[in-house]
Amino acid sequence: MTLTLETDRLLIRDWEEDDADAALEIYGSADVAQWLSPAIDKVTDAATMRVILQAWIEAQPNFVVPAGRWAVTRKDDGEVVGGLLIRLLPPYEEDLEIGWQLRPSAWGNGFASEASRALMKYAFDEGSTDELFAVARPNNKRAIATATRLGMEWVGETDKYYDLNLQVYRIRASEFKG
């Protein structure tokens, strides 16, 4: 399924292979990748990023709504500034995680919150989910601040996801104010 969502400033769309260089600015950044491991390691070159994007593109039609991975672009210039995802959290694959990754040069503009809000609205309106989770390492202040801005409630710490000690945030459809 192809997804396109728009906000005032952003377009959320499926990834394309031609996004490899822009995606590398996100997933190749040590400032971003340090928070994503072990789910994804730092990508070291454009060729590897292209292979990863190909895998994401091939997998996309097999996800059950609202799961998937998307690029976030600025509407005014089409520049890829980030990525979004909704996926099942390991190991039990019961809880849906929403995640956002922005290239460092795009930090501080509210893009993560703006894009994530649009994706949450889509998930609650189109998906059969009634809650979404975000997980962050305790010292990932940016992710925690974004989860809070999104209206997500801190529900505690756990090591059940990714074998890491993580802060867990949750929002229910009934609490969401899109």
mmCIF file of N, CA, C and O in Angstrom, residues 8 10 20 25 28 42 59-62 64 78 89 96 114 119 125 139 177:
data_model
loop_
_atom_site.group_PDB
_atom_site.id
_atom_site.type_symbol
_atom_site.label_atom_id
_atom_site.label_comp_id
_atom_site.label_asym_id
_atom_site.label_seq_id
_atom_site.Cartn_x
_atom_site.Cartn_y
_atom_site.Cartn_z
ATOM 1 N N ASP A 8 1.313 20.792 7.321
ATOM 2 C CA ASP A 8 1.537 22.144 6.807
ATOM 3 C C ASP A 8 2.867 22.256 6.070
ATOM 4 O O ASP A 8 2.949 22.867 5.015
ATOM 5 N N LEU A 10 5.249 19.381 5.731
ATOM 6 C CA LEU A 10 5.894 18.114 5.410
ATOM 7 C C LEU A 10 5.030 17.205 4.554
ATOM 8 O O LEU A 10 3.798 17.279 4.591
ATOM 9 N N ALA A 20 18.676 7.312 -1.332
ATOM 10 C CA ALA A 20 19.810 6.721 -0.611
ATOM 11 C C ALA A 20 20.751 7.772 -0.024
ATOM 12 O O ALA A 20 21.145 7.670 1.144
ATOM 13 N N GLU A 25 22.289 10.547 5.267
ATOM 14 C CA GLU A 25 22.477 11.671 6.194
ATOM 15 C C GLU A 25 21.753 11.419 7.513
ATOM 16 O O GLU A 25 22.096 12.022 8.534
ATOM 17 N N GLY A 28 23.278 7.257 8.538
ATOM 18 C CA GLY A 28 24.735 7.223 8.563
ATOM 19 C C GLY A 28 25.325 8.176 9.581
ATOM 20 O O GLY A 28 26.533 8.216 9.781
ATOM 21 N N LYS A 42 24.683 1.843 12.357
ATOM 22 C CA LYS A 42 25.060 2.982 11.530
ATOM 23 C C LYS A 42 25.367 2.491 10.110
ATOM 24 O O LYS A 42 26.105 1.527 9.921
ATOM 25 N N ALA A 59 9.543 -4.819 1.482
ATOM 26 C CA ALA A 59 8.765 -5.286 2.634
ATOM 27 C C ALA A 59 7.471 -4.501 2.820
ATOM 28 O O ALA A 59 6.491 -5.040 3.348
ATOM 29 N N GLN A 60 7.455 -3.264 2.377
ATOM 30 C CA GLN A 60 6.328 -2.359 2.654
ATOM 31 C C GLN A 60 4.956 -2.965 2.317
ATOM 32 O O GLN A 60 4.048 -2.882 3.134
ATOM 33 N N PRO A 61 4.762 -3.567 1.151
ATOM 34 C CA PRO A 61 3.419 -4.089 0.828
ATOM 35 C C PRO A 61 2.972 -5.245 1.729
ATOM 36 O O PRO A 61 1.786 -5.565 1.778
ATOM 37 N N ASN A 62 3.914 -5.850 2.455
ATOM 38 C CA ASN A 62 3.592 -7.003 3.293
ATOM 39 C C ASN A 62 3.200 -6.628 4.716
ATOM 40 O O ASN A 62 2.766 -7.483 5.480
ATOM 41 N N VAL A 64 1.016 -5.074 7.743
ATOM 42 C CA VAL A 64 -0.400 -4.885 8.044
ATOM 43 C C VAL A 64 -0.573 -3.438 8.515
ATOM 44 O O VAL A 64 0.170 -2.973 9.385
ATOM 45 N N GLY A 78 11.218 19.588 -1.220
ATOM 46 C CA GLY A 78 11.301 18.150 -1.477
ATOM 47 C C GLY A 78 12.447 17.441 -0.781
ATOM 48 O O GLY A 78 12.656 16.246 -0.982
ATOM 49 N N LEU A 89 7.021 -4.333 18.104
ATOM 50 C CA LEU A 89 8.187 -4.385 18.978
ATOM 51 C C LEU A 89 8.553 -5.832 19.287
ATOM 52 O O LEU A 89 7.680 -6.642 19.605
ATOM 53 N N LEU A 96 2.790 -2.067 19.103
ATOM 54 C CA LEU A 96 3.231 -1.299 17.943
ATOM 55 C C LEU A 96 4.050 -0.099 18.392
ATOM 56 O O LEU A 96 3.602 0.708 19.213
ATOM 57 N N GLU A 114 5.663 17.029 14.212
ATOM 58 C CA GLU A 114 4.671 17.297 13.162
ATOM 59 C C GLU A 114 4.412 16.043 12.317
ATOM 60 O O GLU A 114 3.257 15.676 12.080
ATOM 61 N N LEU A 119 1.262 10.725 11.343
ATOM 62 C CA LEU A 119 1.298 9.266 11.257
ATOM 63 C C LEU A 119 0.434 8.632 12.350
ATOM 64 O O LEU A 119 -0.239 7.626 12.108
ATOM 65 N N ASP A 125 -6.841 6.228 12.768
ATOM 66 C CA ASP A 125 -8.002 6.305 11.872
ATOM 67 C C ASP A 125 -8.110 5.107 10.926
ATOM 68 O O ASP A 125 -9.197 4.616 10.665
ATOM 69 N N ASN A 139 18.860 8.167 28.387
ATOM 70 C CA ASN A 139 19.596 9.411 28.165
ATOM 71 C C ASN A 139 19.357 10.005 26.769
ATOM 72 O O ASN A 139 20.034 10.957 26.389
ATOM 73 N N LYS A 177 -4.879 13.695 20.447
ATOM 74 C CA LYS A 177 -5.473 14.964 20.000
ATOM 75 C C LYS A 177 -4.721 15.388 18.750
ATOM 76 O O LYS A 177 -3.723 16.090 18.835
#
